[in-house]
Short mmCIF file of C-alpha atoms and ligand atoms in Angstrom, two decimals:
data_model
loop_
_atom_site.label_atom_id
_atom_site.label_comp_id
_atom_site.label_asym_id
_atom_site.label_seq_id
_atom_site.Cartn_x
_atom_site.Cartn_y
_atom_site.Cartn_z
CA MET A 46 104.40 150.67 125.37
CA SER A 47 104.96 153.99 127.11
CA MET A 48 108.65 154.09 127.69
CA SER A 49 110.79 157.17 127.31
CA PRO A 50 113.45 156.99 124.57
CA ALA A 51 116.13 157.63 127.16
CA LYS A 52 115.07 154.54 129.07
CA VAL A 53 115.09 152.42 125.92
CA SER A 54 118.56 153.49 124.94
CA CYS A 55 120.10 152.73 128.32
CA MET A 56 118.32 149.41 128.85
CA ALA A 57 120.51 146.43 128.01
CA ALA A 58 119.16 144.30 125.18
CA ILE A 59 120.20 141.15 126.99
CA GLU A 60 120.56 140.91 130.73
CA ILE A 61 121.62 137.78 132.56
CA ARG A 62 120.99 138.05 136.29
CA GLU A 63 122.64 135.61 138.67
CA ILE A 64 121.54 132.49 136.78
CA ARG A 65 122.09 129.24 138.64
CA LYS A 66 121.28 125.80 137.32
CA SER A 67 122.18 122.32 138.53
CA PHE A 68 121.56 119.04 136.77
CA ARG A 69 121.18 116.31 139.39
CA LYS A 70 123.18 118.20 142.02
CA LYS A 71 125.95 118.99 139.53
CA LYS A 72 126.29 122.76 139.19
CA ALA A 73 126.27 123.66 135.51
CA VAL A 74 125.86 127.42 135.98
CA ASP A 75 126.65 129.00 139.30
CA GLY A 76 125.62 132.63 139.39
CA VAL A 77 126.43 134.12 136.00
CA SER A 78 125.51 137.76 135.31
CA PHE A 79 126.26 140.03 132.39
CA THR A 80 124.63 142.39 129.91
CA VAL A 81 124.77 142.97 126.18
CA ASP A 82 123.97 146.38 124.71
CA PRO A 83 122.36 147.12 121.36
CA GLY A 84 124.85 147.59 118.54
CA THR A 85 127.56 145.50 120.15
CA ILE A 86 128.91 142.00 119.73
CA THR A 87 129.71 140.09 122.90
CA GLY A 88 131.76 136.92 122.73
CA PHE A 89 130.65 134.38 125.33
CA LEU A 90 133.68 132.21 126.02
CA GLY A 91 134.64 129.37 128.28
CA PRO A 92 136.11 125.87 128.20
CA ASN A 93 134.04 122.78 127.41
CA GLY A 94 131.38 122.27 130.03
CA ALA A 95 131.77 125.79 131.43
CA GLY A 96 128.03 126.36 131.25
CA LYS A 97 127.68 128.55 128.14
CA THR A 98 124.99 126.48 126.47
CA THR A 99 123.08 126.07 129.72
CA THR A 100 123.14 129.83 130.33
CA LEU A 101 121.84 130.54 126.83
CA ARG A 102 119.13 127.87 127.16
CA CYS A 103 118.00 129.43 130.43
CA LEU A 104 117.86 132.81 128.70
CA LEU A 105 115.72 131.32 125.91
CA GLY A 106 113.25 129.58 128.20
CA LEU A 107 114.22 126.09 127.12
CA VAL A 108 115.76 125.28 130.48
CA ARG A 109 114.32 126.56 133.74
CA PRO A 110 117.02 128.11 135.96
CA ASP A 111 117.02 127.15 139.65
CA SER A 112 117.35 130.84 140.43
CA GLY A 113 118.10 134.06 138.62
CA GLU A 114 116.74 135.04 135.25
CA GLY A 115 117.59 136.11 131.76
CA LEU A 116 115.90 139.13 130.22
CA VAL A 117 115.62 140.31 126.64
CA ASN A 118 114.68 143.97 126.32
CA GLY A 119 113.61 143.84 129.94
CA ARG A 120 111.33 140.80 129.66
CA ALA A 121 111.67 137.08 130.08
CA TYR A 122 111.92 135.41 126.65
CA THR A 123 108.81 133.38 127.41
CA ASP A 124 106.83 136.60 127.96
CA ILE A 125 107.57 138.02 124.50
CA PRO A 126 104.41 137.69 122.36
CA ASP A 127 106.15 137.11 119.01
CA PRO A 128 109.67 136.22 120.10
CA LEU A 129 111.00 135.60 116.61
CA THR A 130 110.48 139.21 115.55
CA GLU A 131 112.50 140.36 118.55
CA VAL A 132 115.10 137.65 119.10
CA GLY A 133 116.86 135.32 116.69
CA ALA A 134 118.55 132.32 118.26
CA VAL A 135 120.72 129.54 116.92
CA LEU A 136 121.27 126.66 119.29
CA GLU A 137 124.22 124.35 119.53
CA ALA A 138 124.05 121.21 117.37
CA THR A 139 121.44 120.83 114.71
CA ASN A 140 117.75 120.95 115.42
CA LEU A 141 116.56 119.94 111.97
CA HIS A 142 114.52 117.05 110.60
CA PRO A 143 116.69 115.25 108.02
CA GLY A 144 113.67 114.33 105.92
CA ARG A 145 112.42 117.89 105.52
CA ARG A 146 113.64 120.27 102.81
CA GLY A 147 115.56 123.33 104.04
CA ARG A 148 112.99 125.67 102.54
CA ASP A 149 110.13 123.83 104.22
CA HIS A 150 111.92 124.04 107.57
CA LEU A 151 111.97 127.81 107.22
CA ARG A 152 108.36 127.91 106.05
CA VAL A 153 107.22 125.93 109.09
CA VAL A 154 108.93 128.52 111.28
CA CYS A 155 107.32 131.36 109.26
CA ASP A 156 103.89 129.79 109.71
CA ALA A 157 104.26 129.39 113.45
CA ALA A 158 105.66 132.90 113.89
CA GLY A 159 103.03 134.50 111.65
CA ILE A 160 105.68 135.71 109.20
CA PRO A 161 104.83 135.59 105.45
CA VAL A 162 106.33 132.43 103.93
CA SER A 163 107.97 134.53 101.22
CA ARG A 164 110.58 135.45 103.86
CA ALA A 165 111.86 131.88 103.64
CA ASP A 166 113.21 132.41 100.12
CA GLU A 167 114.70 135.80 100.97
CA VAL A 168 116.55 134.31 103.92
CA LEU A 169 117.73 131.29 101.93
CA GLU A 170 119.40 133.71 99.56
CA GLU A 171 120.91 135.67 102.44
CA VAL A 172 122.60 132.56 103.84
CA GLY A 173 123.55 131.22 100.42
CA LEU A 174 121.24 128.20 100.34
CA THR A 175 118.90 129.11 97.49
CA GLU A 176 119.75 125.95 95.55
CA ALA A 177 120.19 123.65 98.53
CA GLY A 178 116.92 124.83 100.06
CA ARG A 179 115.06 122.53 97.70
CA LYS A 180 116.91 119.49 99.00
CA ARG A 181 116.24 117.47 102.12
CA VAL A 182 118.36 118.45 105.13
CA GLY A 183 119.67 114.88 105.44
CA GLY A 184 121.96 115.65 102.51
CA TYR A 185 123.36 118.85 104.01
CA SER A 186 126.89 119.30 105.28
CA MET A 187 127.44 120.52 108.83
CA GLY A 188 128.11 124.04 107.58
CA MET A 189 124.91 124.06 105.49
CA ARG A 190 122.87 122.98 108.50
CA GLN A 191 124.46 125.73 110.53
CA ARG A 192 123.57 128.29 107.87
CA LEU A 193 120.00 127.01 107.66
CA SER A 194 119.61 127.35 111.44
CA LEU A 195 121.02 130.86 111.20
CA GLY A 196 118.52 131.56 108.44
CA ALA A 197 115.65 130.51 110.70
CA ALA A 198 116.89 133.01 113.30
CA LEU A 199 116.82 135.80 110.71
CA LEU A 200 113.24 135.26 109.51
CA GLY A 201 111.75 137.82 111.89
CA GLU A 202 114.49 140.44 111.30
CA PRO A 203 115.29 140.50 115.02
CA LYS A 204 117.20 143.19 116.89
CA VAL A 205 118.76 140.65 119.23
CA LEU A 206 120.81 137.67 118.08
CA ILE A 207 121.83 134.83 120.38
CA LEU A 208 124.13 132.31 118.74
CA ASP A 209 125.66 129.22 120.34
CA GLU A 210 128.80 128.18 118.46
CA PRO A 211 127.60 129.47 115.08
CA ALA A 212 131.02 128.97 113.50
CA ASN A 213 130.85 125.18 114.04
CA GLY A 214 131.30 123.38 110.77
CA LEU A 215 131.74 126.51 108.68
CA ASP A 216 134.55 126.57 106.12
CA PRO A 217 136.97 129.53 106.02
CA GLU A 218 134.76 131.35 103.57
CA GLY A 219 131.74 130.69 105.77
CA ILE A 220 133.58 131.95 108.84
CA ASP A 221 134.63 135.07 106.99
CA TRP A 222 131.05 135.59 105.87
CA LEU A 223 129.80 135.09 109.45
CA ARG A 224 132.23 137.67 110.77
CA ARG A 225 131.14 140.27 108.24
CA PHE A 226 127.51 139.32 108.82
CA LEU A 227 127.72 139.77 112.60
CA ARG A 228 129.52 143.09 112.24
CA TYR A 229 126.92 144.31 109.78
CA GLN A 230 124.09 143.24 112.10
CA ALA A 231 125.59 144.91 115.16
CA HIS A 232 127.28 147.98 113.74
CA GLU A 233 124.92 148.86 110.86
CA ARG A 234 121.57 147.55 112.09
CA GLY A 235 122.16 148.16 115.80
CA VAL A 236 121.53 144.54 116.72
CA ALA A 237 122.69 143.21 120.08
CA VAL A 238 124.73 140.08 119.34
CA LEU A 239 125.66 137.43 121.91
CA VAL A 240 127.81 134.72 120.41
CA SER A 241 129.48 131.80 122.14
CA SER A 242 132.55 130.34 120.53
CA HIS A 243 135.67 128.27 120.93
CA VAL A 244 137.48 129.74 117.98
CA LEU A 245 139.37 132.45 119.82
CA ALA A 246 141.28 133.71 116.81
CA GLU A 247 137.96 134.29 115.13
CA VAL A 248 136.39 135.88 118.19
CA GLU A 249 139.33 138.23 118.51
CA GLN A 250 138.59 139.66 115.07
CA THR A 251 134.86 139.96 115.55
CA VAL A 252 133.68 140.87 119.02
CA ASP A 253 133.60 144.16 120.92
CA ASN A 254 133.21 142.68 124.42
CA VAL A 255 133.99 139.38 126.05
CA VAL A 256 132.36 137.42 128.84
CA ILE A 257 134.46 134.49 129.99
CA ILE A 258 133.08 131.81 132.27
CA ALA A 259 134.67 128.72 133.76
CA GLY A 260 133.11 126.09 135.97
CA GLY A 261 129.77 127.89 135.81
CA ARG A 262 131.16 131.19 137.14
CA SER A 263 132.07 134.46 135.43
CA VAL A 264 135.81 135.04 135.42
CA GLN A 265 135.95 138.05 133.12
CA GLN A 266 133.63 140.63 131.65
CA SER A 267 135.10 143.56 129.77
CA ALA A 268 135.75 145.14 126.43
CA LEU A 269 138.03 142.96 124.34
CA ALA A 270 140.50 145.83 124.02
CA GLU A 271 140.73 146.07 127.80
CA LEU A 272 141.53 142.36 128.18
CA THR A 273 144.26 142.39 125.55
CA ARG A 274 145.68 145.79 126.50
CA GLU A 275 148.83 144.46 128.16
CA GLY A 276 149.89 142.89 124.88
CA GLU A 277 148.51 139.53 125.90
CA SER A 278 146.58 137.74 123.16
CA LEU A 279 143.00 136.64 123.80
CA HIS A 280 144.28 133.06 123.61
CA GLU A 281 146.79 133.63 126.40
CA ALA A 282 144.33 135.56 128.53
CA PHE A 283 141.72 132.84 128.05
CA LEU A 284 144.11 130.09 129.17
CA ARG A 285 145.31 132.14 132.15
CA LEU A 286 141.72 132.78 133.27
CA THR A 287 140.19 129.38 132.66
CA SER A 288 142.94 126.75 132.83
CA THR A 289 142.11 124.02 135.33
CA GLY A 290 145.15 121.86 134.68
CA SER A 291 142.83 118.96 133.92
CA MET A 292 144.21 118.37 130.44
CA PRO A 293 147.35 116.23 130.13
CA MET A 294 150.40 118.27 129.17
CA THR A 295 152.45 115.34 127.94
CA PHE A 296 151.56 112.48 125.68
CA GLY A 297 152.38 108.86 125.12
CA LYS A 298 154.62 106.83 127.42
CA ALA A 299 156.17 109.85 129.11
CA GLY A 300 152.73 111.08 130.09
CA ALA A 301 151.72 107.72 131.51
CA ASP A 302 154.84 107.44 133.67
CA GLN A 303 154.34 110.71 135.44
CA MET B 133 95.99 129.27 116.95
CA ILE B 134 95.60 129.37 113.13
CA PRO B 135 99.34 130.11 112.56
CA LEU B 136 100.28 127.18 114.78
CA LEU B 137 97.82 124.89 112.98
CA LYS B 138 99.33 125.90 109.65
CA ALA B 139 102.79 125.18 111.01
CA GLU B 140 101.81 121.77 112.37
CA LEU B 141 100.07 120.78 109.15
CA ARG B 142 103.10 121.86 107.15
CA LYS B 143 105.37 119.90 109.49
CA THR B 144 103.25 116.81 108.99
CA PHE B 145 103.12 117.00 105.21
CA THR B 146 106.72 118.02 104.49
CA THR B 147 108.29 114.71 105.47
CA ARG B 148 107.57 111.34 103.95
CA VAL B 149 106.12 109.57 106.95
CA TRP B 150 102.50 110.61 106.43
CA TRP B 151 102.06 108.94 103.06
CA ILE B 152 104.02 105.87 104.11
CA LEU B 153 101.62 105.42 107.02
CA LEU B 154 98.60 106.22 104.87
CA LEU B 155 99.68 103.58 102.34
CA ALA B 156 100.23 101.16 105.21
CA ALA B 157 96.73 101.86 106.55
CA LEU B 158 95.26 101.30 103.08
CA ALA B 159 97.30 98.16 102.48
CA TRP B 160 96.41 96.61 105.83
CA THR B 161 92.72 97.47 105.45
CA GLY B 162 92.82 96.12 101.89
CA LEU B 163 94.33 92.86 103.09
CA MET B 164 91.62 92.43 105.70
CA LEU B 165 88.92 93.25 103.16
CA ALA B 166 90.39 90.74 100.76
CA GLY B 167 90.29 88.10 103.48
CA THR B 168 86.62 88.83 104.17
CA PHE B 169 85.94 88.78 100.44
CA PHE B 170 87.40 85.29 100.01
CA VAL B 171 85.89 83.84 103.17
CA ALA B 172 82.45 85.05 102.11
CA GLY B 173 82.87 83.53 98.67
CA MET B 174 83.92 80.10 99.93
CA GLU B 175 81.69 77.08 99.69
CA HIS B 176 80.15 77.43 103.16
CA GLY B 177 80.54 81.19 103.30
CA PRO B 178 77.53 83.50 103.45
CA GLY B 179 78.01 84.65 99.85
CA ARG B 180 78.95 88.17 98.78
CA ASP B 181 75.41 89.14 98.04
CA SER B 182 74.26 88.46 101.60
CA ALA B 183 73.62 90.93 104.40
CA GLU B 184 76.09 88.97 106.53
CA TYR B 185 78.88 89.77 104.09
CA GLY B 186 78.10 93.48 104.37
CA ALA B 187 78.05 93.24 108.15
CA MET B 188 81.46 91.55 108.07
CA ALA B 189 83.02 93.83 105.47
CA TRP B 190 82.10 97.39 106.49
CA PRO B 191 83.72 97.30 109.95
CA GLN B 192 86.99 96.14 108.35
CA LEU B 193 87.58 99.74 107.24
CA ALA B 194 88.73 100.52 110.77
CA ASN B 195 91.75 98.22 110.52
CA GLY B 196 94.03 101.10 109.59
CA THR B 197 93.46 102.94 112.87
CA THR B 198 96.68 101.50 114.29
CA PHE B 199 98.59 103.52 111.70
CA ALA B 200 96.63 106.61 112.66
CA LEU B 201 97.74 106.02 116.24
CA VAL B 202 101.34 105.74 115.05
CA ILE B 203 101.28 108.96 113.03
CA GLY B 204 99.89 110.74 116.08
CA VAL B 205 102.77 109.41 118.16
CA LEU B 206 105.30 110.42 115.51
CA MET B 207 103.91 113.94 115.27
CA VAL B 208 105.40 114.50 118.72
CA THR B 209 108.29 112.06 119.04
CA THR B 210 110.05 113.07 115.80
CA GLU B 211 110.34 116.53 117.32
CA TYR B 212 112.31 115.11 120.21
CA GLN B 213 114.17 112.60 118.03
CA HIS B 214 115.51 115.30 115.70
CA ARG B 215 115.48 118.03 118.34
CA THR B 216 113.24 120.28 116.24
CA VAL B 217 111.25 120.74 119.44
CA ASN B 218 113.90 123.30 120.39
CA VAL B 219 112.98 125.41 117.37
CA THR B 220 109.27 124.84 117.97
CA PHE B 221 109.44 126.10 121.56
CA LEU B 222 111.70 129.01 120.60
CA VAL B 223 109.03 130.21 118.19
CA THR B 224 106.18 129.46 120.61
CA PRO B 225 107.33 129.52 124.22
CA GLU B 226 103.84 128.71 125.52
CA ARG B 227 104.21 124.97 125.15
CA GLY B 228 100.58 124.23 125.95
CA ARG B 229 99.55 126.04 122.76
CA VAL B 230 101.88 123.84 120.74
CA ILE B 231 100.35 120.69 122.23
CA GLY B 232 96.87 122.10 121.56
CA ALA B 233 97.77 122.79 117.93
CA LYS B 234 99.19 119.30 117.59
CA LEU B 235 95.98 117.75 118.93
CA VAL B 236 93.79 119.67 116.51
CA THR B 237 96.16 118.85 113.65
CA ALA B 238 96.08 115.21 114.72
CA ALA B 239 92.29 115.21 114.58
CA LEU B 240 92.38 116.70 111.07
CA VAL B 241 95.07 114.33 109.82
CA GLY B 242 93.34 111.33 111.42
CA VAL B 243 89.98 112.23 109.91
CA GLY B 244 91.77 112.69 106.57
CA PHE B 245 93.20 109.19 106.89
CA GLY B 246 89.76 107.86 107.85
CA LEU B 247 88.07 109.56 104.89
CA THR B 248 90.66 108.24 102.46
CA VAL B 249 90.32 104.70 103.75
CA ALA B 250 86.53 104.97 103.90
CA VAL B 251 86.21 106.25 100.34
CA LEU B 252 88.65 103.78 98.78
CA GLY B 253 87.81 100.79 100.99
CA GLY B 254 84.11 101.60 101.02
CA SER B 255 84.05 101.71 97.21
CA ALA B 256 85.71 98.31 97.14
CA VAL B 257 83.15 96.87 99.56
CA ALA B 258 80.24 98.38 97.63
CA ALA B 259 81.65 97.15 94.33
CA SER B 260 82.10 93.63 95.68
CA ILE B 261 78.51 93.52 96.97
CA LEU B 262 77.00 94.94 93.79
CA SER B 263 79.07 92.78 91.45
CA ALA B 264 77.86 89.70 93.35
CA GLY B 265 74.30 90.79 92.67
CA GLY B 266 73.62 91.90 96.25
CA SER B 267 71.90 95.13 97.19
CA LEU B 268 73.52 97.99 99.06
CA ASP B 269 71.14 97.95 101.98
CA LEU B 270 72.82 100.70 103.94
CA ALA B 271 70.20 100.80 106.69
CA ALA B 272 70.26 97.10 107.53
CA ASN B 273 73.96 97.07 108.25
CA GLU B 274 73.97 100.50 109.87
CA VAL B 275 76.49 101.54 107.25
CA PRO B 276 76.29 105.29 107.96
CA ARG B 277 77.06 104.73 111.65
CA VAL B 278 79.77 102.19 110.93
CA VAL B 279 81.52 104.39 108.38
CA GLY B 280 81.01 107.56 110.42
CA GLY B 281 82.30 105.79 113.54
CA THR B 282 85.28 104.53 111.58
CA ILE B 283 86.25 108.02 110.43
CA ALA B 284 85.85 109.35 113.99
CA ALA B 285 87.94 106.44 115.26
CA TYR B 286 90.84 107.47 113.00
CA GLY B 287 90.65 111.02 114.34
CA VAL B 288 90.46 110.00 118.00
CA TYR B 289 93.26 107.47 117.65
CA THR B 290 95.58 110.06 116.11
CA MET B 291 94.84 112.41 119.00
CA ILE B 292 95.52 109.71 121.56
CA GLY B 293 98.78 109.08 119.70
CA VAL B 294 99.81 112.70 120.29
CA GLY B 295 99.13 112.27 124.00
CA VAL B 296 101.16 109.07 124.18
CA GLY B 297 104.01 110.61 122.18
CA ALA B 298 104.17 113.65 124.45
CA LEU B 299 104.20 111.44 127.53
CA VAL B 300 106.77 108.91 126.37
CA ARG B 301 108.85 111.17 124.04
CA ASN B 302 111.17 108.34 123.01
CA GLN B 303 110.12 107.38 119.49
CA VAL B 304 110.84 103.66 119.56
CA ALA B 305 109.48 103.18 123.07
CA ALA B 306 106.27 105.04 122.26
CA VAL B 307 105.57 103.13 119.04
CA VAL B 308 106.37 99.77 120.62
CA ALA B 309 104.15 100.58 123.61
CA CYS B 310 101.26 101.45 121.26
CA LEU B 311 101.64 98.29 119.21
CA LEU B 312 101.82 96.09 122.32
CA TRP B 313 98.75 97.83 123.65
CA VAL B 314 96.72 97.38 120.47
CA PHE B 315 97.81 93.86 119.62
CA MET B 316 98.33 92.31 123.07
CA VAL B 317 96.91 94.15 126.06
CA GLU B 318 93.48 94.97 124.72
CA PRO B 319 92.84 91.64 123.00
CA ALA B 320 93.92 89.89 126.22
CA PHE B 321 91.15 91.67 128.13
CA MET B 322 88.60 90.41 125.65
CA VAL B 323 89.86 86.86 125.54
CA VAL B 324 89.91 86.16 129.28
CA PRO B 325 86.54 84.51 129.99
CA ASN B 326 85.81 86.56 133.08
CA GLU B 327 83.03 89.09 133.22
CA VAL B 328 84.90 91.65 135.34
CA VAL B 329 87.97 91.53 133.11
CA GLN B 330 85.83 91.87 130.01
CA THR B 331 83.90 94.77 131.49
CA ILE B 332 87.14 96.57 132.22
CA GLY B 333 88.23 95.67 128.71
CA SER B 334 85.17 97.24 127.17
CA TRP B 335 86.37 100.61 128.52
CA MET B 336 89.80 100.29 126.92
CA PRO B 337 90.30 102.89 124.17
CA GLY B 338 90.67 100.44 121.29
CA ILE B 339 87.64 98.44 122.34
CA ALA B 340 85.52 101.49 123.03
CA LEU B 341 86.50 102.53 119.51
CA ALA B 342 85.45 99.17 118.15
CA SER B 343 81.97 99.70 119.51
CA LEU B 344 81.67 102.79 117.29
CA TYR B 345 82.19 100.91 114.08
CA SER B 346 81.22 97.32 114.82
CA THR B 347 77.95 95.90 113.58
CA SER B 348 75.80 94.07 116.08
CA SER B 349 75.53 91.03 113.88
CA ALA B 350 79.20 90.78 113.11
CA ASP B 351 81.51 88.60 115.08
CA PHE B 352 85.11 89.34 114.24
CA GLY B 353 86.93 88.18 117.33
CA PHE B 354 85.14 90.03 120.11
CA ASP B 355 81.65 89.32 121.22
CA PRO B 356 79.81 92.54 120.35
CA GLY B 357 77.62 91.97 123.40
CA GLN B 358 80.60 93.14 125.47
CA PHE B 359 80.78 96.52 123.81
CA LEU B 360 79.76 99.72 125.51
CA PRO B 361 76.74 101.50 124.04
CA VAL B 362 77.89 103.76 121.22
CA TRP B 363 77.27 107.03 123.04
CA VAL B 364 79.03 105.84 126.21
CA ALA B 365 81.98 104.71 124.14
CA ALA B 366 82.09 108.06 122.35
CA LEU B 367 82.13 109.91 125.68
CA ALA B 368 84.81 107.60 127.04
CA LEU B 369 86.97 108.30 123.99
CA VAL B 370 86.57 112.05 124.33
CA GLY B 371 87.63 111.51 127.94
CA TYR B 372 90.74 109.62 126.85
CA ALA B 373 91.68 112.30 124.32
CA VAL B 374 91.24 115.02 126.98
CA LEU B 375 93.20 112.98 129.52
CA ALA B 376 96.01 112.36 127.05
CA SER B 377 96.24 116.04 126.15
CA LEU B 378 96.14 117.22 129.76
CA ALA B 379 98.87 114.77 130.67
CA ALA B 380 100.81 115.84 127.60
CA SER B 381 100.56 119.55 128.38
CA PHE B 382 101.35 119.01 132.02
CA THR B 383 104.49 116.98 131.46
CA THR B 384 105.67 119.16 128.59
CA ALA B 385 105.05 122.54 130.17
CA ARG B 386 107.97 122.88 132.53
CA ARG B 387 110.45 120.26 131.50
CA ASP B 388 114.03 121.20 130.60
CA LEU B 389 114.95 120.55 127.01
CA ALA B 390 118.39 119.06 126.65
N1 ATP C 455 120.66 118.27 130.16
C1 ATP C 455 121.72 118.08 130.95
N2 ATP C 455 121.72 117.07 131.86
C2 ATP C 455 122.77 116.88 132.67
N3 ATP C 455 123.87 117.63 132.65
C3 ATP C 455 123.96 118.64 131.77
C4 ATP C 455 122.89 118.91 130.86
N4 ATP C 455 123.24 119.96 130.10
C5 ATP C 455 124.48 120.33 130.51
N5 ATP C 455 124.91 119.54 131.50
C6 ATP C 455 126.19 119.68 132.22
O1 ATP C 455 126.34 121.03 132.57
C7 ATP C 455 127.67 121.46 132.40
C8 ATP C 455 127.69 122.68 131.49
O2 ATP C 455 127.35 122.26 130.18
P1 ATP C 455 127.17 123.27 128.98
O3 ATP C 455 126.68 122.48 127.81
O4 ATP C 455 126.35 124.41 129.41
O5 ATP C 455 128.65 123.75 128.71
P2 ATP C 455 129.26 124.57 127.50
O6 ATP C 455 130.01 125.69 128.10
O7 ATP C 455 128.22 124.90 126.53
O8 ATP C 455 130.29 123.52 126.89
P3 ATP C 455 130.79 123.34 125.37
O9 ATP C 455 131.82 124.37 125.16
O10 ATP C 455 131.40 121.98 125.37
O11 ATP C 455 129.62 123.47 124.49
C9 ATP C 455 128.43 120.27 131.86
O12 ATP C 455 129.11 119.68 132.94
C10 ATP C 455 127.37 119.35 131.34
O13 ATP C 455 127.77 118.02 131.49
MG1 MG C 456 127.94 124.49 124.57
#
């Protein structure tokens, strides 16, 4: 590729351009745009059903947006020849066969991506599953499945990481490990990290930038420091920006009477 | 294509379902062979040393094809069932290539099933003929064609299974549809005493398959006079496999993955 270094350094690693997607007339994502630069961690936040997963799936070519596009290093994900060596992605919920051993899951991915199968064992060690890797996934805890999925995303040593709720099911130690891991990836290896999450306290300690969406639309995109500058916590800012008033504020009999 | 083939083969052989279905194919074929063995040995039976016994016994090797069809279906539907299809399409965004790799893998796995059944079942048939004092007259009963056709039938059926699985996607629905087809729809076409119905029936995949491995002198339910000529049947089956894979690629190519 003949691209000047200057161009490379200023091109966003991830670029979401005006993505719109409806499922049976219901708007899931309604014109979301943002960018993620190399060497930074961006927290992708929003209430349940805000459209985070749909946006990420559009970016990864699993869902076809009605309009708009997602680009990774300037190309559509589906146009990248060996996507795993460029982008590592962990999707929401588990995408694992319970009857397959963790190590075999990784080896299948290695095979398909043309990566030597020896990477599977290296990655198992990295995510702390060396022992468990020999067992069938059906016997894994939620956190172990999450770590195995993360392992699969690391096989190709990508420079872009896209993670949908990676903290789900992790214990405090796992969450702490994830935080250090993401910081290492972004700040030492120069990886562009896009991570969606609900755990705001955790996000607050990890990310550099935040993108907040609600009802399929962007409501905030800035550096984390900028959002919390006025002394407001991320939690408060998040509620102020995204609250729809749809959750009951009172409970029990009192709530029913009102 | 080789990396994808390796991945698909590893996927197939790293869960338990392949050997369960192989055992089932062997058990079912064995049961049918045992039935033929006892019928031939009965008082008014042809005797196990007769050419009739050989003509009855060799085509029984194809009884396991139903299980080949099922493993073909499962090669696709388990991916949707356990959502591993997400990982598969993340690694290989060109979905048509994945379907292509699955079809080739299906052919290999199916032929492997066919060879296993042919070697084990064929040895049993040969042993039963020889131990009764009969001669292994391979030419008289067209044994090479029957056994070769049987092995091809396993391969083609597995490929058709992949097509059905990709079209239906729901595991239970796809397996039930296949079983109904094999055990009800196709036999019904052969049973109805109407020439048009039976002619249509002779083009059905399972019955076209039967013409590959049936012996002209055998009568095991269908009247062999209704079968298509072997080469027509072979072409028809290639047509079905192509049709199934085209349909599979077409419906898989653009669909959103939830
Ligand atoms: N495959 C689908 N079919 C129909 N509707 C869908 C589908 N996927 C998502 N939706 C709808 O789109 C909207 C956005 O969902 P999405 O999963 O993107 O939200 P999210 O921000 O990831 O939520 P959460 O925080 O709960 O994971 C929701 O209203 C959801 O019901
Ligand atoms: Mg989500």
